[in-house]
XYZ file of C-alpha atoms in Angstrom:
757
model
C -5.444 191.759 -40.072
C -6.957 189.841 -37.176
C -5.145 187.220 -35.121
C -6.583 184.332 -33.106
C -6.846 185.039 -29.391
C -4.718 182.045 -28.461
C -1.655 183.330 -30.289
C -0.086 184.751 -27.160
C 1.771 187.272 -29.320
C 0.036 190.565 -28.580
C 1.394 192.543 -25.671
C 0.790 196.019 -24.294
C 1.776 198.692 -26.763
C 4.355 201.116 -25.408
C 3.601 204.472 -27.056
C 6.112 206.606 -28.850
C 6.112 210.176 -27.626
C 3.273 211.956 -29.369
C 1.527 208.730 -30.451
C -1.285 207.514 -28.251
C -2.112 203.799 -28.355
C -5.503 202.872 -29.717
C -8.195 202.549 -27.030
C -10.174 200.055 -29.013
C -9.318 197.192 -31.326
C -10.483 197.926 -34.842
C -11.296 195.416 -37.540
C -9.022 195.446 -40.559
C -9.831 193.661 -43.802
C -8.104 190.267 -43.982
C -5.003 189.850 -46.078
C -4.954 188.282 -49.516
C -3.971 184.866 -48.223
C -6.732 184.926 -45.553
C -4.635 182.741 -43.210
C -0.987 182.416 -42.306
C 0.954 180.389 -44.866
C 2.058 176.846 -44.049
C 5.841 176.903 -43.990
C 8.681 174.544 -43.240
C 7.812 171.663 -45.572
C 10.521 169.411 -46.946
C 12.448 170.776 -49.877
C 10.842 168.827 -52.729
C 13.565 169.875 -55.114
C 16.308 168.113 -53.179
C 14.247 165.410 -51.435
C 11.704 164.347 -54.083
C 10.869 161.067 -52.349
C 9.314 162.990 -49.467
C 6.943 165.040 -51.591
C 3.931 163.281 -50.149
C 5.349 162.636 -46.691
C 3.975 165.672 -44.864
C 4.526 165.175 -41.171
C 3.138 167.393 -38.483
C 0.809 169.481 -40.628
C -1.916 171.214 -38.689
C -4.409 173.892 -39.557
C -4.049 175.293 -36.033
C -1.692 178.209 -35.560
C -0.252 176.524 -32.443
C 1.722 179.414 -30.943
C 3.385 179.153 -27.546
C 5.214 181.794 -25.559
C 8.111 180.215 -23.666
C 8.240 183.085 -21.174
C 4.553 182.738 -20.208
C 5.140 180.026 -17.622
C 2.641 179.616 -14.779
C 1.683 176.987 -12.228
C -0.671 175.255 -14.665
C 2.396 173.982 -16.527
C 3.714 172.298 -13.377
C 2.423 169.580 -11.079
C 1.902 172.048 -8.229
C -0.647 174.723 -7.318
C -0.818 177.560 -4.825
C 0.992 180.800 -4.055
C 4.437 179.217 -3.792
C 3.939 177.469 -7.130
C 3.143 180.839 -8.739
C 6.226 182.412 -7.214
C 8.629 179.623 -8.212
C 6.923 178.505 -11.422
C 10.132 178.749 -13.530
C 12.060 176.457 -11.165
C 9.174 173.984 -10.911
C 8.694 173.998 -14.675
C 12.322 173.164 -15.524
C 12.355 170.443 -12.856
C 9.481 168.727 -14.654
C 11.010 168.769 -18.133
C 12.500 165.564 -19.430
C 16.294 165.523 -19.868
C 18.339 163.099 -21.962
C 21.748 162.692 -20.333
C 24.840 162.345 -22.500
C 27.865 160.853 -20.678
C 31.343 161.089 -22.184
C 32.228 157.363 -21.730
C 35.370 156.514 -23.798
C 34.975 159.296 -26.355
C 38.553 160.560 -25.938
C 40.021 157.198 -26.911
C 37.725 156.857 -29.901
C 38.674 160.304 -31.192
C 42.395 159.636 -30.704
C 42.139 156.319 -32.520
C 40.410 157.724 -35.585
C 42.482 157.182 -38.711
C 42.867 160.823 -39.731
C 43.866 162.044 -36.267
C 46.239 159.138 -35.707
C 47.974 159.680 -39.050
C 48.666 163.335 -38.275
C 49.951 162.541 -34.801
C 52.270 159.821 -36.126
C 53.538 162.098 -38.881
C 54.279 164.905 -36.404
C 56.140 162.537 -34.084
C 57.899 160.932 -37.050
C 57.467 157.488 -35.526
C 56.499 154.210 -37.183
C 52.821 153.389 -37.254
C 51.577 151.625 -34.129
C 54.153 153.239 -31.811
C 52.099 155.866 -30.072
C 53.682 157.696 -27.205
C 52.700 160.133 -24.512
C 53.487 162.978 -26.863
C 50.331 162.249 -28.821
C 48.114 162.741 -25.780
C 50.066 165.887 -24.974
C 49.456 167.174 -28.491
C 45.723 166.612 -27.971
C 45.693 168.320 -24.550
C 44.207 171.625 -25.841
C 41.285 169.682 -27.333
C 40.531 167.356 -24.401
C 38.034 169.712 -22.663
C 36.282 170.075 -26.004
C 36.110 166.304 -26.531
C 34.841 165.771 -22.958
C 31.851 168.094 -23.428
C 28.736 166.392 -22.083
C 25.124 167.061 -21.030
C 24.496 166.857 -17.294
C 20.797 166.873 -16.234
C 21.384 169.015 -13.133
C 23.495 171.583 -14.981
C 21.020 171.656 -17.871
C 18.041 172.357 -15.600
C 19.961 175.112 -13.830
C 20.998 176.774 -17.102
C 17.441 176.503 -18.449
C 16.175 178.345 -15.369
C 18.863 181.008 -15.784
C 18.022 181.422 -19.492
C 14.291 181.802 -18.805
C 14.944 184.470 -16.165
C 17.482 186.284 -18.331
C 15.363 186.226 -21.496
C 12.365 187.531 -19.560
C 14.471 190.659 -18.963
C 15.542 190.840 -22.610
C 12.338 190.063 -24.519
C 8.632 190.475 -24.033
C 7.976 187.043 -25.511
C 9.665 184.116 -27.239
C 6.987 182.726 -29.517
C 7.350 179.241 -30.988
C 5.216 178.008 -33.853
C 4.649 174.367 -33.020
C 3.470 173.004 -36.378
C 6.433 170.703 -36.827
C 7.422 169.959 -33.238
C 5.259 166.841 -33.478
C 7.371 165.768 -36.474
C 10.543 166.306 -34.435
C 9.157 164.186 -31.614
C 8.254 161.418 -34.065
C 11.649 161.253 -35.777
C 13.372 161.463 -32.372
C 11.461 158.416 -31.164
C 12.455 156.609 -34.353
C 16.112 157.177 -33.437
C 16.889 159.521 -36.333
C 19.868 161.850 -35.980
C 18.872 165.521 -35.986
C 21.002 168.524 -37.005
C 19.439 171.955 -36.457
C 20.551 174.691 -38.859
C 20.079 178.426 -38.238
C 21.552 181.694 -39.521
C 23.779 183.545 -37.062
C 22.494 186.944 -36.020
C 23.513 187.228 -32.371
C 25.128 185.244 -29.566
C 21.611 184.696 -28.238
C 20.787 182.449 -31.228
C 22.765 179.460 -29.993
C 20.919 179.523 -26.634
C 17.381 179.810 -28.006
C 17.198 176.488 -29.871
C 18.363 174.303 -26.925
C 15.991 176.203 -24.622
C 12.999 175.627 -26.895
C 13.766 171.922 -27.238
C 14.306 171.556 -23.482
C 10.964 173.205 -22.701
C 9.237 170.729 -25.043
C 11.028 167.714 -23.497
C 13.007 167.034 -26.675
C 16.660 165.979 -26.792
C 18.900 169.029 -26.294
C 21.550 169.233 -29.039
C 25.262 169.801 -28.716
C 25.659 173.463 -29.664
C 28.588 174.864 -31.613
C 29.213 178.257 -30.001
C 31.318 180.790 -31.980
C 32.392 183.242 -29.207
C 35.430 182.592 -27.057
C 34.843 182.469 -23.279
C 37.850 183.153 -21.067
C 36.061 182.685 -17.732
C 37.037 179.224 -16.463
C 33.965 178.575 -14.246
C 31.652 179.632 -17.068
C 33.484 177.429 -19.570
C 33.136 174.489 -17.203
C 29.389 174.998 -16.817
C 28.782 175.504 -20.549
C 30.738 172.351 -21.423
C 28.406 170.394 -19.118
C 25.315 171.522 -21.011
C 26.567 170.475 -24.442
C 28.232 173.715 -25.608
C 31.266 173.044 -27.848
C 33.641 175.951 -27.231
C 36.763 177.031 -29.043
C 40.117 175.911 -27.622
C 41.233 178.294 -24.895
C 44.360 179.285 -26.858
C 42.397 180.609 -29.862
C 40.394 183.828 -29.925
C 38.448 183.185 -33.131
C 37.370 180.292 -35.310
C 39.884 181.309 -37.977
C 42.728 181.265 -35.457
C 41.694 177.802 -34.226
C 41.701 176.483 -37.792
C 45.337 177.515 -38.200
C 46.148 174.336 -36.249
C 45.993 171.489 -38.759
C 44.897 169.061 -36.035
C 41.854 171.126 -34.979
C 39.795 170.397 -38.091
C 40.529 166.662 -37.930
C 39.693 166.456 -34.226
C 36.409 168.303 -34.770
C 35.441 166.068 -37.683
C 36.178 162.996 -35.592
C 34.278 164.468 -32.630
C 31.228 165.188 -34.784
C 31.365 161.627 -36.078
C 31.496 160.189 -32.551
C 28.632 162.392 -31.337
C 26.464 161.211 -34.211
C 27.420 157.596 -33.487
C 26.243 158.185 -29.909
C 22.865 159.338 -31.271
C 23.303 162.954 -30.211
C 21.700 165.952 -31.934
C 23.710 168.962 -33.142
C 22.903 172.654 -33.512
C 24.916 174.540 -36.140
C 24.788 178.251 -36.915
C 26.074 179.582 -40.247
C 26.914 183.201 -41.023
C 25.300 184.317 -44.269
C 27.952 187.020 -44.728
C 31.186 185.126 -44.087
C 30.153 181.477 -44.274
C 31.612 180.858 -40.793
C 30.054 177.763 -39.265
C 29.693 176.109 -42.647
C 32.716 173.912 -41.960
C 30.606 171.867 -39.510
C 28.075 171.120 -42.228
C 30.983 170.289 -44.537
C 32.213 167.736 -41.968
C 28.757 166.129 -41.764
C 28.411 166.054 -45.559
C 31.795 164.370 -45.931
C 30.979 161.815 -43.216
C 27.826 160.780 -45.061
C 29.585 160.606 -48.434
C 32.325 158.458 -46.865
C 29.765 156.172 -45.239
C 31.008 156.887 -41.690
C 27.514 158.103 -40.745
C 24.477 156.496 -42.426
C 22.246 159.584 -42.506
C 21.115 162.676 -40.593
C 17.903 164.664 -40.686
C 18.390 168.390 -41.206
C 16.022 170.818 -39.475
C 16.216 174.439 -40.716
C 15.212 176.862 -37.947
C 14.061 180.405 -38.639
C 14.703 182.933 -35.833
C 13.213 186.422 -36.094
C 13.744 189.376 -33.747
C 11.810 192.592 -33.401
C 15.195 194.012 -32.497
C 18.347 191.914 -32.759
C 20.277 191.968 -29.437
C 23.569 193.817 -29.756
C 25.749 190.991 -28.452
C 27.973 190.256 -31.440
C 31.207 189.829 -29.497
C 33.967 187.382 -30.384
C 35.694 187.289 -26.996
C 33.827 187.140 -23.672
C 35.840 188.025 -20.591
C 34.754 188.805 -17.046
C 34.377 192.524 -17.735
C 32.296 191.925 -20.869
C 30.054 189.453 -19.069
C 29.460 191.731 -16.064
C 28.704 194.698 -18.302
C 26.198 192.684 -20.294
C 24.503 191.243 -17.195
C 24.247 194.727 -15.681
C 22.588 196.059 -18.818
C 20.149 193.114 -18.817
C 19.130 193.568 -15.197
C 18.383 197.279 -15.596
C 16.658 197.298 -18.924
C 13.039 197.009 -19.891
C 12.059 193.992 -22.013
C 11.770 195.104 -25.642
C 10.481 193.247 -28.625
C 9.604 189.652 -29.305
C 11.355 186.641 -30.798
C 9.701 184.289 -33.263
C 11.094 180.752 -33.775
C 9.916 178.323 -36.430
C 11.186 174.775 -36.901
C 10.934 173.316 -40.386
C 10.114 169.718 -41.146
C 13.188 167.446 -40.892
C 14.488 165.949 -44.117
C 17.232 163.500 -45.032
C 20.644 164.854 -45.979
C 21.581 161.537 -47.618
C 18.500 161.697 -49.808
C 19.414 165.275 -50.679
C 22.919 164.199 -51.712
C 21.752 161.100 -53.589
C 19.313 163.171 -55.652
C 22.425 164.713 -57.273
C 20.669 168.059 -57.546
C 23.084 169.876 -55.253
C 25.930 169.600 -57.731
C 26.377 172.948 -59.399
C 28.637 174.153 -62.192
C 30.775 176.596 -60.218
C 32.784 179.138 -62.177
C 35.085 181.968 -61.072
C 33.322 185.312 -60.908
C 35.949 186.717 -63.278
C 34.819 184.336 -66.020
C 31.170 185.170 -65.396
C 31.344 188.978 -65.391
C 34.637 190.237 -66.827
C 33.472 190.063 -70.474
C 30.521 192.284 -69.612
C 32.549 194.660 -67.419
C 35.628 195.288 -69.557
C 34.334 194.627 -73.066
C 30.768 195.831 -72.565
C 29.658 192.377 -73.641
C 26.041 191.316 -73.561
C 26.485 187.537 -73.308
C 27.773 185.961 -70.110
C 28.822 182.422 -69.362
C 26.155 180.440 -67.551
C 27.143 179.083 -64.157
C 27.187 179.893 -60.457
C 29.711 182.116 -58.749
C 32.467 180.248 -56.936
C 33.126 181.925 -53.575
C 36.724 181.147 -52.685
C 36.284 182.539 -49.160
C 33.187 180.541 -48.193
C 35.043 177.521 -46.798
C 38.661 177.433 -45.576
C 41.096 176.320 -48.253
C 42.274 173.247 -46.309
C 38.956 171.548 -47.071
C 40.225 171.071 -50.607
C 42.663 168.272 -51.333
C 45.134 170.883 -52.514
C 45.035 174.510 -51.266
C 45.977 175.677 -54.763
C 43.182 173.630 -56.317
C 39.891 175.161 -55.059
C 37.863 173.181 -57.616
C 37.772 170.128 -55.351
C 34.426 168.313 -55.940
C 33.986 167.585 -52.224
C 34.340 171.223 -51.313
C 32.036 172.328 -54.141
C 29.365 169.879 -52.976
C 29.637 171.129 -49.390
C 29.302 174.745 -50.523
C 26.204 173.898 -52.572
C 24.597 172.172 -49.569
C 25.392 175.095 -47.261
C 24.031 177.707 -49.676
C 20.860 175.717 -50.197
C 20.335 175.405 -46.433
C 20.897 179.146 -46.003
C 18.192 179.764 -48.590
C 15.817 177.376 -46.786
C 16.398 178.997 -43.383
C 15.817 182.447 -44.858
C 12.596 181.201 -46.469
C 11.261 179.920 -43.124
C 12.065 183.095 -41.180
C 9.008 185.163 -40.287
C 8.854 188.878 -41.047
C 8.496 191.003 -37.923
C 6.545 194.239 -37.764
C 9.698 196.332 -37.253
C 11.063 194.906 -40.507
C 8.030 196.054 -42.475
C 7.867 199.501 -40.876
C 11.615 200.069 -41.354
C 11.408 199.052 -45.028
C 8.535 201.458 -45.680
C 10.270 204.346 -43.903
C 13.615 203.811 -45.628
C 12.661 202.816 -49.166
C 9.112 204.055 -49.778
C 8.640 207.113 -47.563
C 12.214 208.309 -46.974
C 11.156 211.968 -46.660
C 8.559 211.152 -44.008
C 4.988 209.908 -43.822
C 1.894 210.441 -41.721
C 0.772 207.671 -39.399
C -2.417 206.981 -41.367
C -0.540 206.554 -44.667
C 2.107 204.443 -42.918
C -0.630 202.076 -41.692
C -1.866 201.731 -45.264
C 1.630 200.993 -46.572
C 2.239 198.379 -43.871
C -1.093 196.747 -44.724
C -0.080 196.588 -48.381
C 3.356 195.187 -47.571
C 1.879 192.594 -45.177
C -0.485 191.374 -47.883
C 2.368 191.118 -50.371
C 4.498 189.167 -47.891
C 1.721 186.682 -47.121
C 0.895 186.391 -50.814
C 4.512 185.270 -51.377
C 4.172 182.592 -48.690
C 6.163 184.525 -46.067
C 4.740 184.313 -42.556
C 4.635 187.361 -40.302
C 5.510 187.440 -36.623
C 2.754 189.726 -35.373
C -1.012 189.940 -35.021
C -3.808 192.341 -34.105
C -5.013 195.473 -35.850
C -2.596 197.225 -38.190
C -2.896 200.458 -36.192
C -1.712 198.767 -33.005
C 0.997 196.838 -34.844
C 2.412 200.052 -36.352
C 2.305 201.884 -33.021
C 4.084 198.993 -31.340
C 6.784 198.970 -34.027
C 7.282 202.725 -33.748
C 7.751 202.372 -29.993
C 10.568 199.872 -30.614
C 12.094 202.085 -33.304
C 11.759 205.277 -31.244
C 15.536 205.955 -30.945
C 15.879 205.808 -34.736
C 12.938 207.956 -35.879
C 11.564 211.450 -35.378
C 7.840 211.890 -34.622
C 6.274 215.272 -35.376
C 2.803 216.393 -34.316
C 1.318 218.714 -36.973
C -1.890 220.656 -36.512
C -3.876 217.876 -38.193
C -3.059 215.644 -35.173
C -1.948 212.902 -37.526
C 1.614 212.137 -36.338
C 4.302 212.520 -38.968
C 7.200 210.031 -38.862
C 10.646 210.656 -40.369
C 13.734 208.409 -40.179
C 16.381 210.046 -38.001
C 19.123 211.287 -40.402
C 22.078 209.771 -38.585
C 24.467 206.985 -39.437
C 23.519 204.816 -36.457
C 19.775 205.197 -37.032
C 19.844 204.450 -40.762
C 22.124 201.447 -40.251
C 19.691 200.010 -37.704
C 16.674 200.521 -39.966
C 18.574 199.041 -42.891
C 19.455 195.938 -40.886
C 15.769 195.393 -40.145
C 14.873 195.223 -43.833
C 16.687 191.920 -44.505
C 13.569 189.713 -44.379
C 11.725 191.967 -46.824
C 14.694 191.812 -49.232
C 14.739 188.020 -49.043
C 11.013 187.858 -49.787
C 11.150 190.200 -52.785
C 14.565 189.160 -54.093
C 13.327 188.022 -57.518
C 11.312 191.222 -57.950
C 14.265 193.287 -56.694
C 16.638 191.754 -59.245
C 14.056 192.275 -61.984
C 13.528 195.909 -60.996
C 17.285 196.590 -60.945
C 17.605 194.945 -64.374
C 14.862 197.217 -65.731
C 16.587 200.196 -64.103
C 19.874 199.237 -65.786
C 18.210 199.104 -69.203
C 16.418 202.407 -68.680
C 19.603 204.087 -67.450
C 21.230 203.630 -70.837
C 18.935 206.192 -72.424
C 17.657 208.192 -69.462
C 20.226 210.950 -69.953
C 19.011 211.685 -73.491
C 15.574 212.867 -72.304
C 13.627 211.037 -75.014
C 10.445 209.050 -75.030
C 11.665 205.703 -76.213
C 10.988 202.101 -77.041
C 13.801 199.662 -76.323
C 13.948 196.979 -79.005
C 16.810 194.553 -79.302
C 19.153 196.881 -77.433
C 18.204 199.984 -79.441
C 16.386 203.098 -78.301
C 14.104 204.768 -80.832
C 11.872 207.738 -80.213
C 11.319 211.429 -80.454
C 12.847 213.938 -78.091
C 10.338 215.367 -75.637
C 10.559 217.780 -72.741
C 8.425 217.920 -69.613
C 6.581 214.689 -70.491
C 6.576 211.960 -67.829
C 4.330 209.501 -69.643
C 6.159 206.761 -71.512
C 5.765 203.339 -73.007
C 8.733 200.981 -73.057
C 9.204 197.624 -74.720
C 12.026 195.620 -73.154
C 13.637 192.679 -74.880
C 13.320 189.580 -72.733
C 16.772 188.198 -73.544
C 18.452 191.487 -72.585
C 16.400 191.741 -69.435
C 17.354 188.225 -68.369
C 21.009 188.958 -69.189
C 21.062 192.000 -66.895
C 19.294 190.042 -64.149
C 21.737 187.164 -64.503
C 24.752 189.459 -64.203
C 23.314 191.090 -61.089
C 22.695 187.692 -59.461
C 26.420 187.040 -59.410
C 26.894 190.087 -57.164
C 24.339 189.021 -54.536
C 25.186 187.743 -51.070
C 25.012 183.963 -50.551
C 21.707 182.413 -49.529
C 19.403 184.871 -51.297
C 18.722 182.648 -54.322
C 18.152 178.883 -54.565
C 20.943 176.585 -55.705
C 20.107 173.724 -58.036
C 21.820 171.538 -60.603
C 21.298 172.005 -64.307
C 19.049 175.070 -63.986
C 20.746 178.318 -65.047
C 19.771 181.379 -63.087
C 18.178 182.829 -66.198
C 15.679 179.953 -66.211
C 14.655 181.005 -62.716
C 13.272 184.212 -64.199
C 11.745 182.459 -67.183
C 9.671 180.332 -64.834
C 9.030 183.004 -62.216
C 8.677 186.413 -63.770
C 9.817 189.031 -61.251
C 8.304 191.953 -63.116
C 5.017 192.140 -61.289
C 4.177 195.392 -63.054
C 4.720 193.960 -66.531
C 1.924 192.800 -68.739
C 1.826 189.729 -70.948
C 4.700 189.172 -73.368
C 3.924 191.067 -76.518
C 4.833 190.605 -80.161
C 6.801 193.554 -81.476
C 6.174 194.390 -85.119
C 8.856 196.103 -87.144
C 9.445 196.504 -90.866
C 13.159 197.077 -90.664
C 14.566 194.431 -88.374
C 13.928 191.018 -86.888
C 13.171 191.405 -83.196
C 13.054 189.017 -80.297
C 9.442 187.813 -80.233
C 9.446 187.730 -76.416
C 9.324 191.242 -75.020
C 7.715 193.139 -72.170
C 5.791 196.346 -72.588
C 5.913 198.686 -69.611
C 3.594 201.650 -69.329
C 3.600 204.120 -66.472
C 0.634 203.657 -64.155
C 0.495 205.875 -61.112
C 2.240 203.359 -58.818
C 4.972 202.208 -61.219
C 7.784 204.660 -60.290
C 7.202 204.242 -56.545
C 7.222 200.465 -56.832
C 10.361 200.510 -58.986
C 12.200 202.805 -56.561
C 11.076 200.745 -53.556
C 12.378 197.489 -55.006
C 15.639 198.984 -56.273
C 16.205 200.686 -52.913
C 16.217 197.357 -51.069
C 19.458 196.396 -52.854
C 20.940 199.868 -53.347
C 22.929 199.845 -50.088
C 24.811 196.687 -51.059
C 25.552 197.891 -54.592
C 26.571 201.385 -53.516
C 29.006 199.980 -50.953
C 30.585 197.879 -53.701
C 30.818 200.918 -55.986
C 32.374 203.115 -53.289
C 34.838 200.369 -52.362
C 35.990 200.237 -55.977
C 36.443 204.015 -55.927
C 38.455 203.790 -52.688
C 41.210 201.843 -54.463
C 42.451 205.190 -55.847
C 43.142 206.416 -52.293
C 44.683 203.330 -50.654
C 48.336 202.369 -50.781
C 49.008 198.660 -51.294
C 49.927 196.043 -50.191
C 48.025 195.938 -46.895
C 47.009 193.269 -44.359
C 43.361 192.286 -44.692
C 42.308 193.749 -41.335
C 43.890 197.127 -42.139
C 42.329 197.147 -45.597
C 38.840 196.469 -44.219
C 39.283 199.263 -41.667
C 40.310 201.718 -44.381
C 37.389 200.684 -46.603
C 34.964 201.159 -43.721
C 36.387 204.606 -42.963
C 36.074 205.559 -46.648
C 32.442 204.391 -46.794
C 31.609 206.452 -43.697
C 33.348 209.515 -45.127
C 31.399 209.225 -48.389
C 28.078 208.885 -46.559
C 28.834 211.830 -44.260
C 29.967 213.907 -47.225
C 26.746 213.262 -49.130
C 24.657 213.304 -45.921
C 22.748 210.250 -47.101
C 23.198 206.564 -48.029
C 24.292 205.672 -44.495
C 23.052 202.104 -45.066
C 26.114 201.548 -47.285
C 28.764 202.138 -44.623
C 28.517 199.232 -42.185
C 31.452 196.967 -41.352
C 29.529 194.051 -42.867
C 29.153 196.003 -46.120
C 32.927 196.556 -46.209
C 33.608 192.837 -45.696
C 31.056 191.839 -48.349
C 32.474 194.308 -50.883
C 36.013 193.048 -50.250
C 34.987 189.420 -50.832
C 33.266 190.368 -54.076
C 36.348 192.212 -55.334
C 38.515 189.213 -54.433
C 36.231 186.875 -56.399
C 36.266 189.309 -59.323
C 40.056 189.271 -59.357
C 40.283 192.990 -58.621
C 42.041 192.251 -55.308
C 44.672 189.531 -55.033
C 45.428 187.633 -51.817
C 48.999 186.888 -50.815
C 49.033 184.445 -47.905
C 51.909 184.822 -45.467
C 52.616 182.808 -42.354
C 50.930 185.214 -39.943
C 48.452 187.191 -42.043
C 46.884 187.668 -45.471
C 48.196 190.554 -47.564
C 46.027 192.224 -50.212
C 47.071 193.955 -53.400
C 45.398 195.290 -56.539
C 45.677 192.995 -59.554
C 47.688 194.298 -62.534
C 44.530 194.393 -64.672
C 42.809 196.859 -62.339
C 45.789 199.049 -61.619
C 44.516 200.917 -64.643
C 42.072 203.668 -63.640
C 40.143 203.070 -66.845
C 39.296 199.482 -65.891
C 38.278 200.574 -62.400
C 35.948 203.159 -63.927
C 34.417 200.460 -66.131
C 33.723 198.376 -63.048
C 32.112 201.338 -61.294
C 29.943 202.024 -64.330
C 28.855 198.391 -64.449
C 27.697 198.550 -60.816
C 26.158 202.028 -61.064
C 23.803 200.989 -63.845
C 21.774 198.995 -61.285
C 21.442 201.927 -58.859
């Protein structure tokens, strides 16, 4: 696959030991789509009025590397300009100052905040005292956050210097930056949405906007900074930090006044015409409360409208900076590691076209019929039922309970609407995120060539996977010949792979069989999973249907849930006819176990219809009519033969989701070895230890034993009703529900999950 010369993406290839970089660029046949797909358009499903309003479209690739700054981008020339080009560049960028003015008074006088303060003081309305200001003292630095031009230029210079030590390039696709400039000039309010991956995320978006002379947003930063000078500087460049008394977001939300103050602050910032940058965690939903505040403000009429801008951020290698508390020692250690490291990998940033949140809400397509996961899956799990209730899984943990009008009434319509908006935005951001070369190479090594592969075959597999990604409208964050792309990826993945040099001189690559290495490779595969999610669910549904009869060793035809055939031995050729209704039922049940943001959310469209309109079984032929003299069959069926690539494709797709499902299965099995009740933190630690022990015992499946996998499995078991939460004053206690204290019911749950493996 060839890339235009003006991309600015290709860098020198650092060779892996035993792999020499190519001396000469070679031509590779173009991919199926011929050109990069055009991404980031408005969501026509939720904003139908903008279907024909396509701003900022351009056939040009329009890539720009933020770290490639030279004197031509400044007003100066000469040797000194080359030496101080970063400082001269940031001095020439336009800055939009944001003074505090009387923001503190406006926040204090908001109805919700004033009511709480009066209630706590137990004084008549209108008699405010000094105690109210004292109660707001922990939040005053937060409310006084501003954007100072001098501080912003200094921090931009620091970020450019620091990121040049971290990354080889920060590439921005500028297709829709013209649209952002246009809506900014029109005075529209902008809210940038991204998925949290690292602490670096919240610094990249303001830096990109600053370098393009766009208004820098107020950034909601999740980590806690305990260094007073650093807090002071960050609060003068628009960074909204947690109160100094709280270590985490959850701890800050324990104060009933915090949520009201933040909602009022967001309202005042939007009234001032400021932009916001919000990061949401796809695993825990943290950060979604800010979007819930904005949604409620629009529904209440406090804010007329905002334009949402999904932002996709892709890393060749995600920086390991996921810390919740930043002290002096942590900061010095991180800075020392940055100064003495070699830049590795690139970052790809893509801004989507802005669209109206009010229009999205008025379309009424974000209202979803939420149902408890117990109602959706328990009939199939315990009674081996084949018919499930249609609806979407309600995730009780996705937003804090105090967003509902009553903590014991989670079915609050306002909360349900906010959750639907957040999930839809997560899906949009994931759709706009480019696939990096390390993601493709890691997916091939883990799920297609787990036992090892030669370099030449690996190049062919990466070519195939690249074509499939582009064919599904997923952009890729690399260019050049496939041989150079693969070598570059292997150099970045060198600590996690083993390279052998056989006599044929064709290097042989094997994933390093260690927990740390497999976890890293598994983390890289997330973009590929998001791209193939419909095919993955379809493949797992087929696997579940085949597993019912695989142990009998017969050549079979599945018709209406029955298996008919003659027993054979040593024969691998088969023909299978799968009933469409059963296949959709298995796919629907599996969808309820997926992490949030992988599938679209829409009103009035059951998940099963998603597969009726978009058939995930890319290996299946046309629906066939099944003739039978003895029974009436479903006229819509799929006939699957076994071409040479069918098993490999099936295993590849199923493998992308196997780590998540296996972690859930092992967590269910761990309930036999854990004594209850336990605090949530202790329970997660014991689950994680059990997952690691199982992986080490089997010497495989290390991708199922991450801390994130333990948290995700716990949340699923809570939604299923297997684990019950008992909220105390200081912590949350967990216990097994009476229904699943029976080992038989736990075994039924394990069997239900195992059928998809």
